[in-house]
Coordinates of C-alpha atoms (C1' of nucleotides) in Angstrom, one line a residue:
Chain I
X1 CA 0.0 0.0 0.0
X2 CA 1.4 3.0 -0.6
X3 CA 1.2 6.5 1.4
X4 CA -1.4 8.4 -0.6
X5 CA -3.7 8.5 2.5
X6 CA -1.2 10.0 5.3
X7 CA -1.0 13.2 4.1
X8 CA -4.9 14.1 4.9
X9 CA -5.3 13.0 8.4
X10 CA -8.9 14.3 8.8
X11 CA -10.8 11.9 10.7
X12 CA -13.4 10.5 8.1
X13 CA -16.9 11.4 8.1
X14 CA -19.2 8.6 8.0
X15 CA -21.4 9.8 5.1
X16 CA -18.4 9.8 2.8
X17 CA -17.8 6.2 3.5
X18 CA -18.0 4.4 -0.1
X19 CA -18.1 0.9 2.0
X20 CA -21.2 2.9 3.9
X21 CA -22.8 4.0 1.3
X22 CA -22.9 0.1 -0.3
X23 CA -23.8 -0.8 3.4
X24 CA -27.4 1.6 3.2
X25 CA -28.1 0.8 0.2
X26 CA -27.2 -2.7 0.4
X27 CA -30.1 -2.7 3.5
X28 CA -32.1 -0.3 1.8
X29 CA -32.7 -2.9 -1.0
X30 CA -33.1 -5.9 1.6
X31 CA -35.9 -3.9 3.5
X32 CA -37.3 -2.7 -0.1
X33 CA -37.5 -6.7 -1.2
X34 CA -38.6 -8.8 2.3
X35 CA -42.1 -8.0 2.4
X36 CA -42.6 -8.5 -1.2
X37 CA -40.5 -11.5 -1.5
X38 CA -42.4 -12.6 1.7
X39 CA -45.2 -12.9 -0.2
X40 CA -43.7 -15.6 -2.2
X41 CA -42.5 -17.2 0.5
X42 CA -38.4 -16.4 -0.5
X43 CA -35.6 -14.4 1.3
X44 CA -33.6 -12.3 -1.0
X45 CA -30.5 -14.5 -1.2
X46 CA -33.2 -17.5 -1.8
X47 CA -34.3 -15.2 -4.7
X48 CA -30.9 -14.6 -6.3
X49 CA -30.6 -18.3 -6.5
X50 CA -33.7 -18.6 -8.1
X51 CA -32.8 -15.5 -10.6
X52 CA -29.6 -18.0 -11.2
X53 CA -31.2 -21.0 -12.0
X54 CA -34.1 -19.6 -14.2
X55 CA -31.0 -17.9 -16.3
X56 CA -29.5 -21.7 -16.1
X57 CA -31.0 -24.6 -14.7
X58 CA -29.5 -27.4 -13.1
X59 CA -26.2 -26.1 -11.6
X60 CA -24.0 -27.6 -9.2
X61 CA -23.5 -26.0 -5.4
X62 CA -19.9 -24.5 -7.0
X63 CA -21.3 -23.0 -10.0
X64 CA -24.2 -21.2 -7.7
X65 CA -21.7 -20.5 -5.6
X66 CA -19.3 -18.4 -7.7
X67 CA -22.2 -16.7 -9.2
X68 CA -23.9 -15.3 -6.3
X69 CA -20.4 -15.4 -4.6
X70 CA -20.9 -17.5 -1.6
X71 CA -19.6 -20.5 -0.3
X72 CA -21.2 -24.2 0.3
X73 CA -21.7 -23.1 4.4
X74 CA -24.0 -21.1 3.1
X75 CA -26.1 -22.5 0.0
X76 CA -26.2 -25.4 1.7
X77 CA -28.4 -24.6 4.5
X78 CA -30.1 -22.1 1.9
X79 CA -30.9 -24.7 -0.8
X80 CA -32.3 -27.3 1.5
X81 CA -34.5 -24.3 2.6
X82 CA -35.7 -24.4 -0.8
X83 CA -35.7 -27.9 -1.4
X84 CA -37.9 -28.0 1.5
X85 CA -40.1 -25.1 0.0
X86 CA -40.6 -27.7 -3.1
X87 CA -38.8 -25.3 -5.5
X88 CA -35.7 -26.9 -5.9
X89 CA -34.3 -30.5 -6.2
X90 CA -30.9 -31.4 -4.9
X91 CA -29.1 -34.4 -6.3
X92 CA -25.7 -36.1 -6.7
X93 CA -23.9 -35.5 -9.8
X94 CA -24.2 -39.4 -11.6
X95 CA -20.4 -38.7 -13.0
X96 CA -19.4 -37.0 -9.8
X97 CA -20.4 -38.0 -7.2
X98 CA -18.9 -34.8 -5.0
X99 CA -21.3 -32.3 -6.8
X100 CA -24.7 -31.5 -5.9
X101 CA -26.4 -30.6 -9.0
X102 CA -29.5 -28.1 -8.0
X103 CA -32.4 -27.8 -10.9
X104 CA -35.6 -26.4 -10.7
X105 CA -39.1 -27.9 -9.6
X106 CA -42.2 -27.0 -11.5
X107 CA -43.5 -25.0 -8.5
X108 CA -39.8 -22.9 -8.4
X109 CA -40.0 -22.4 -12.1
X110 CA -43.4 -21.1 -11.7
X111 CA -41.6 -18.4 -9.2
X112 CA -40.4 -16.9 -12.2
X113 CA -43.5 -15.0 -13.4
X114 CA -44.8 -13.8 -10.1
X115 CA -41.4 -12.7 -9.5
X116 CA -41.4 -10.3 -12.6
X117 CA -43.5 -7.7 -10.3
X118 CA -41.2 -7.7 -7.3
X119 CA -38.2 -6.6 -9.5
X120 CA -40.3 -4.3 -11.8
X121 CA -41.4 -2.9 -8.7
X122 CA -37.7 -1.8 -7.4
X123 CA -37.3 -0.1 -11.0
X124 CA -40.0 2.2 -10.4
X125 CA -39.4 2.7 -6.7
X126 CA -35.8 3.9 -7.5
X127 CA -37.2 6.0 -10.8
X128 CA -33.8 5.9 -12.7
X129 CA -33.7 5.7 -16.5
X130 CA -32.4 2.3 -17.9
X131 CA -29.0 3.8 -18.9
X132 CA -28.5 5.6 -15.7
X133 CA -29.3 2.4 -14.0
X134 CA -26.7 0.6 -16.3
X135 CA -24.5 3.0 -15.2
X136 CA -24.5 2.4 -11.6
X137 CA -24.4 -1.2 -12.0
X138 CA -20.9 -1.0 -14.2
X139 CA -19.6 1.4 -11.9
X140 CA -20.6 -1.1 -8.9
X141 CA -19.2 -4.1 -10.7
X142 CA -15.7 -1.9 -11.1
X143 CA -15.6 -1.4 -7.7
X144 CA -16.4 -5.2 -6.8
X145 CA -13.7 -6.4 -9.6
X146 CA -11.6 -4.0 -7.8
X147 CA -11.8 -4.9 -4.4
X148 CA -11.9 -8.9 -5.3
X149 CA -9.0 -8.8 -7.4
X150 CA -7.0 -6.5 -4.9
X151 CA -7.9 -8.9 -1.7
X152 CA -5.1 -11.6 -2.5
X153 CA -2.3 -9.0 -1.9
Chain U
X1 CA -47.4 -2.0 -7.4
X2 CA -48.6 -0.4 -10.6
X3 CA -48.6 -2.3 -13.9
X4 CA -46.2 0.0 -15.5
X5 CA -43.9 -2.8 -16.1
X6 CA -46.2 -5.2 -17.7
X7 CA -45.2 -4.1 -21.2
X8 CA -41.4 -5.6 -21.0
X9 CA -41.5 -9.0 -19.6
X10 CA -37.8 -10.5 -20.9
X11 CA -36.6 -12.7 -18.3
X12 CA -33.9 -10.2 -16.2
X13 CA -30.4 -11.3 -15.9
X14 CA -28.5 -11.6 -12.9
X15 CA -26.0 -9.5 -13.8
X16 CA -27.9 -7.1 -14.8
X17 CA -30.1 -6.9 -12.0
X18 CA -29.0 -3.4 -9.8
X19 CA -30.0 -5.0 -6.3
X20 CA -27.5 -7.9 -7.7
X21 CA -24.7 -5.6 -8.2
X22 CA -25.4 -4.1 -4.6
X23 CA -24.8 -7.4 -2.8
X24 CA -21.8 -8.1 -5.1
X25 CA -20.2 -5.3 -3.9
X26 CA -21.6 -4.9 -0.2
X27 CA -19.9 -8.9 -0.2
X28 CA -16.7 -7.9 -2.2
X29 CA -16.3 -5.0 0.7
X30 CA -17.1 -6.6 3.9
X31 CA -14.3 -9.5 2.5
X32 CA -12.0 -7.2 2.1
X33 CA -12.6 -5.6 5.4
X34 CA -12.9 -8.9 7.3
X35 CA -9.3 -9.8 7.9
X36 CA -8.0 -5.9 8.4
X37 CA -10.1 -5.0 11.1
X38 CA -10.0 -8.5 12.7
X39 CA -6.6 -7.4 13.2
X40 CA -8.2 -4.8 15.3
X41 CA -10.8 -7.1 16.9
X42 CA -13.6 -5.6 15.1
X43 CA -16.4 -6.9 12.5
X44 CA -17.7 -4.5 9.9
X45 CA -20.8 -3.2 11.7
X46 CA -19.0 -2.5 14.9
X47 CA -16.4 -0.5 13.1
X48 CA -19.3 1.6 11.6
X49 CA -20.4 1.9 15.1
X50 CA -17.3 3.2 16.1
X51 CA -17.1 5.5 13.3
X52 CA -20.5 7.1 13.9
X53 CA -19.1 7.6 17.7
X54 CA -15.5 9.0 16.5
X55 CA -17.1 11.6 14.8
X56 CA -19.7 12.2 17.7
X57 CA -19.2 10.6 21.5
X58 CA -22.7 10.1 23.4
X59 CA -25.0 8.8 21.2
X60 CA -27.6 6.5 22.3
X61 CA -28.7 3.5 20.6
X62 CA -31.9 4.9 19.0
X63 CA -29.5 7.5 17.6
X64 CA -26.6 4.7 16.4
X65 CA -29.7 3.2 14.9
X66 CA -30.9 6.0 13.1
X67 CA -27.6 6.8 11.7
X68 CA -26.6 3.2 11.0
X69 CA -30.4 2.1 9.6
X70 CA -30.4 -0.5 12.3
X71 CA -32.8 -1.6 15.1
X72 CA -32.3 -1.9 18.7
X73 CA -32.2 -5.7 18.7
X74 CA -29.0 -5.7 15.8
X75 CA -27.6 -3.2 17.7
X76 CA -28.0 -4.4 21.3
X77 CA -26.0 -7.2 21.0
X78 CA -23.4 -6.0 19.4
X79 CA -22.9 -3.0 21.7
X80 CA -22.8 -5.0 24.3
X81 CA -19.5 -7.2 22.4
X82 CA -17.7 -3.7 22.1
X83 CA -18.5 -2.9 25.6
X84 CA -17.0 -6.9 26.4
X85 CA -14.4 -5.8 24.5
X86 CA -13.6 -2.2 26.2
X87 CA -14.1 0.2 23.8
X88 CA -17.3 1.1 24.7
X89 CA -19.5 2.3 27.9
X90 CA -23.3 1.7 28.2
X91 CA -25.0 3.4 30.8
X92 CA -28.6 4.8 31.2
X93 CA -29.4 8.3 30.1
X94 CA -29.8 10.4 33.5
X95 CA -33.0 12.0 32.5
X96 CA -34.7 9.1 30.7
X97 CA -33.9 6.0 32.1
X98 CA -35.1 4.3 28.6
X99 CA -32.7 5.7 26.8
X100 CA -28.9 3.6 26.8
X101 CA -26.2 6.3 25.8
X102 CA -23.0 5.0 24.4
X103 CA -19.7 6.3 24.5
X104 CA -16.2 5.9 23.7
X105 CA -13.8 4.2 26.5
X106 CA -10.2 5.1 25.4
X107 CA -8.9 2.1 24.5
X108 CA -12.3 2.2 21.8
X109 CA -11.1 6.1 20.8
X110 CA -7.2 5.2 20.4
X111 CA -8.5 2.5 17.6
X112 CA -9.3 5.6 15.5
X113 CA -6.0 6.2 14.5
X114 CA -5.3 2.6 13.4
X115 CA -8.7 2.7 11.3
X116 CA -7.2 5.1 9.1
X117 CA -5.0 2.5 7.2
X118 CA -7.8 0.2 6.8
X119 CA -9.9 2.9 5.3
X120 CA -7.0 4.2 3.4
X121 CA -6.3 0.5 1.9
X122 CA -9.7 0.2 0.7
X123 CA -9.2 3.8 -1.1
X124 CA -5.9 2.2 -3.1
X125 CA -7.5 -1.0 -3.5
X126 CA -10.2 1.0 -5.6
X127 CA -8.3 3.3 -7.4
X128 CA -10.5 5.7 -8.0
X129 CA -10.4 9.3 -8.0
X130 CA -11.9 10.9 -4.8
X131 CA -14.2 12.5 -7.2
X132 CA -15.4 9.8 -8.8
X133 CA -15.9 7.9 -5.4
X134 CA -18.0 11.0 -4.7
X135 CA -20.2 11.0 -7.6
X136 CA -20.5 6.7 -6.8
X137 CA -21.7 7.9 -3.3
X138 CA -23.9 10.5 -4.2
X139 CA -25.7 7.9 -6.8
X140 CA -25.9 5.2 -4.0
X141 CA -27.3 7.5 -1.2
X142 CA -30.0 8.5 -4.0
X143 CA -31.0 5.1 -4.7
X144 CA -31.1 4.8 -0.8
X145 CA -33.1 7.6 -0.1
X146 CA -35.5 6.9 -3.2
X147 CA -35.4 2.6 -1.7
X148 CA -36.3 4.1 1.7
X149 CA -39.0 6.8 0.8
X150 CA -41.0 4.1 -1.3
X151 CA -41.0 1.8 0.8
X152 CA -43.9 2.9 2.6
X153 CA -46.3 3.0 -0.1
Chain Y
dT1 C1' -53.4 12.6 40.2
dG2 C1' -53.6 8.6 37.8
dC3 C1' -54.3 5.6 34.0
dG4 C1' -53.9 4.6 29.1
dA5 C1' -50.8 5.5 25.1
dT6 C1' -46.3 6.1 23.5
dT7 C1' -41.5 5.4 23.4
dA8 C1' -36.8 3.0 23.9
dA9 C1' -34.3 -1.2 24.6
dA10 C1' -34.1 -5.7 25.2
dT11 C1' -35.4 -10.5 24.0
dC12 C1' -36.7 -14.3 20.9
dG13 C1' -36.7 -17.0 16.6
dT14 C1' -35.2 -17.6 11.9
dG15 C1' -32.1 -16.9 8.1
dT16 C1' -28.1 -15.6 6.1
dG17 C1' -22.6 -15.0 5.8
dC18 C1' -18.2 -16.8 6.7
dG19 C1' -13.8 -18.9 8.9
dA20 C1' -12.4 -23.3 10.1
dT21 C1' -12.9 -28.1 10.0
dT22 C1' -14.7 -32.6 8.3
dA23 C1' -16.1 -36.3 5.1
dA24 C1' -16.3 -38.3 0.9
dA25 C1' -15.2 -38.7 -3.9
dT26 C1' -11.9 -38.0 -7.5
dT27 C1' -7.4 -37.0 -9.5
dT28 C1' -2.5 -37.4 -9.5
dC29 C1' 1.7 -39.4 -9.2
dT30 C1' 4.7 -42.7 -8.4
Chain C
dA1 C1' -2.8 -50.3 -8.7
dG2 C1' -2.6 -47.6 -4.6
dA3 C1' -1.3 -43.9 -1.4
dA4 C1' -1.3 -38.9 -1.2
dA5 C1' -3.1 -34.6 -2.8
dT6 C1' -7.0 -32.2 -4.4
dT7 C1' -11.7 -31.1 -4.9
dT8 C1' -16.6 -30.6 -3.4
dA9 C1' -20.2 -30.3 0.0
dA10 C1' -21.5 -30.5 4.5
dT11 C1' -21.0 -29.2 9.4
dC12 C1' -19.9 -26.2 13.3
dG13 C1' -19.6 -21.8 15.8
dC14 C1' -20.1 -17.0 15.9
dA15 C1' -22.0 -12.5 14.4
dC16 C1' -25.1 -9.8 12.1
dA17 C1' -30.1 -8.5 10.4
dC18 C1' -34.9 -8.2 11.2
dG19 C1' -40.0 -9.3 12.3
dA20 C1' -42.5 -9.8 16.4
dT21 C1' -43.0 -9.5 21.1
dT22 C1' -41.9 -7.9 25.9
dT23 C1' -40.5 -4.8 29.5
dA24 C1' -39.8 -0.6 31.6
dA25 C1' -40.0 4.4 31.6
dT26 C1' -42.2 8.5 30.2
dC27 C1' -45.9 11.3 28.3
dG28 C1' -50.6 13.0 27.8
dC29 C1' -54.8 13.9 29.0
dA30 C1' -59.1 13.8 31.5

DNA sequence: TGCGATTAAATCGTGTGCGATTAAATTTCT
DNA sequence: AGAAATTTAATCGCACACGATTTAATCGCA
């Protein structure tokens, strides 16, 4: 690391936090989703995996997991949450028999319409124009590639 | 929920999905942050806790909540780890014994000074201008505020 | 004054997240 | 082929996060 930050010693205020500002809106979006997601019976990291596997069904615990970026302590719990909903299936890879292989259930594919609403729902909350929204979500992903890539140093 | 969205109805993907993005990078920070301020003995919300009370001492834990978008049973837990810990005091407002204020103990106020580098190797990490962090901030806190206000409706 | 309403924390139960470890299957390398 | 290394999930423990409820103190109003 190098010394760019000792010569402004100002002690930080917390509104100029970047990592607070993810941190609000982070919440801001899980308080936005619960109740509507609640009416579907789905937390929002239950969702997400749903979102995954209606883009591609029938992926293993790994793939899931470097998607959505979390580890097999936590899908695990998670997807036999959702196995127990009826939603999902969870079976042993026939030519491996490490991997779980996680595909959809009629009733978790059906998810998929209903669930249209909740995210259309956000768009108009937030009232930003497609592009703007686009924006946000590079600049966001910059920051994330950032921070990921820099964490191994 | 209006029907405003009913016209467009291509399945989303993930990655294009703004909430997505959030968690991405609310993950990608609090991993970063993880092993620098467990140096310190802190998780991420406590060190936002002690941030809010760096730049202002005495604040109960309605107020910490306020500021931090978190309720009294998040918070009282946790308070009561930094006070375990010796950073922080709780005591019982004077006037209205409902109230708990918090404030800073000095071993919790001399941890300021070491928080600098952490905040200061997330800044690197990024590499982005201060302006730009700015205008990244300013977007977020809008989305917040726009998340927050609709969520009433 | 006193009693109901309000407010502020704390408590409880469920569901993530994640570091560390474990268990089982597969691959690699002699 | 067979033992060691690797890979993949699962398990365990701890710390948030939050809806719902509880408890205690204060306020408001007749």
């Amino acid at each position: 690391m190098t010394d760019s930050h000792s010569e402004k010693h100002q002690p930080p205020h917390l509104d100029d936090f970047l990592c607070f500002a993810l941190y609000k809106a982070h919440h801001a979006m899980n308080r936005f989703y619960k109740p509507l997601l609640g009416e579907l019976g789905l937390t929002y990291p239950q969702y997400l995996v749903l979102v995954a596997l209606w883009e591609q069904d029938d992926q293993s615990v790994g793939q899931l997991g470097e998607l959505l970026h979390l580890e097999s302590n936590t899908l695990t719990p998670l997807l036999k949450r959702l196995e127990g909903a009826g939603l999902v299936r969870r079976r042993r890879a026939a030519n491996d028999e490490r991997q779980v292989q996680v595909s959809l259930m009629p009733e978790g594919r059906e998810l998929k319409q209903k669930s249209w609403d909740v995210a259309a729902c956000l768009f108009e909350t937030i009232g930003m124009s497609r592009e703007d929204i686009g924006t946000l979500v590079e600049d966001l992903n910059g920051v994330t590639g950032a921070v990921v890539a820099g964490r191994g140093r």
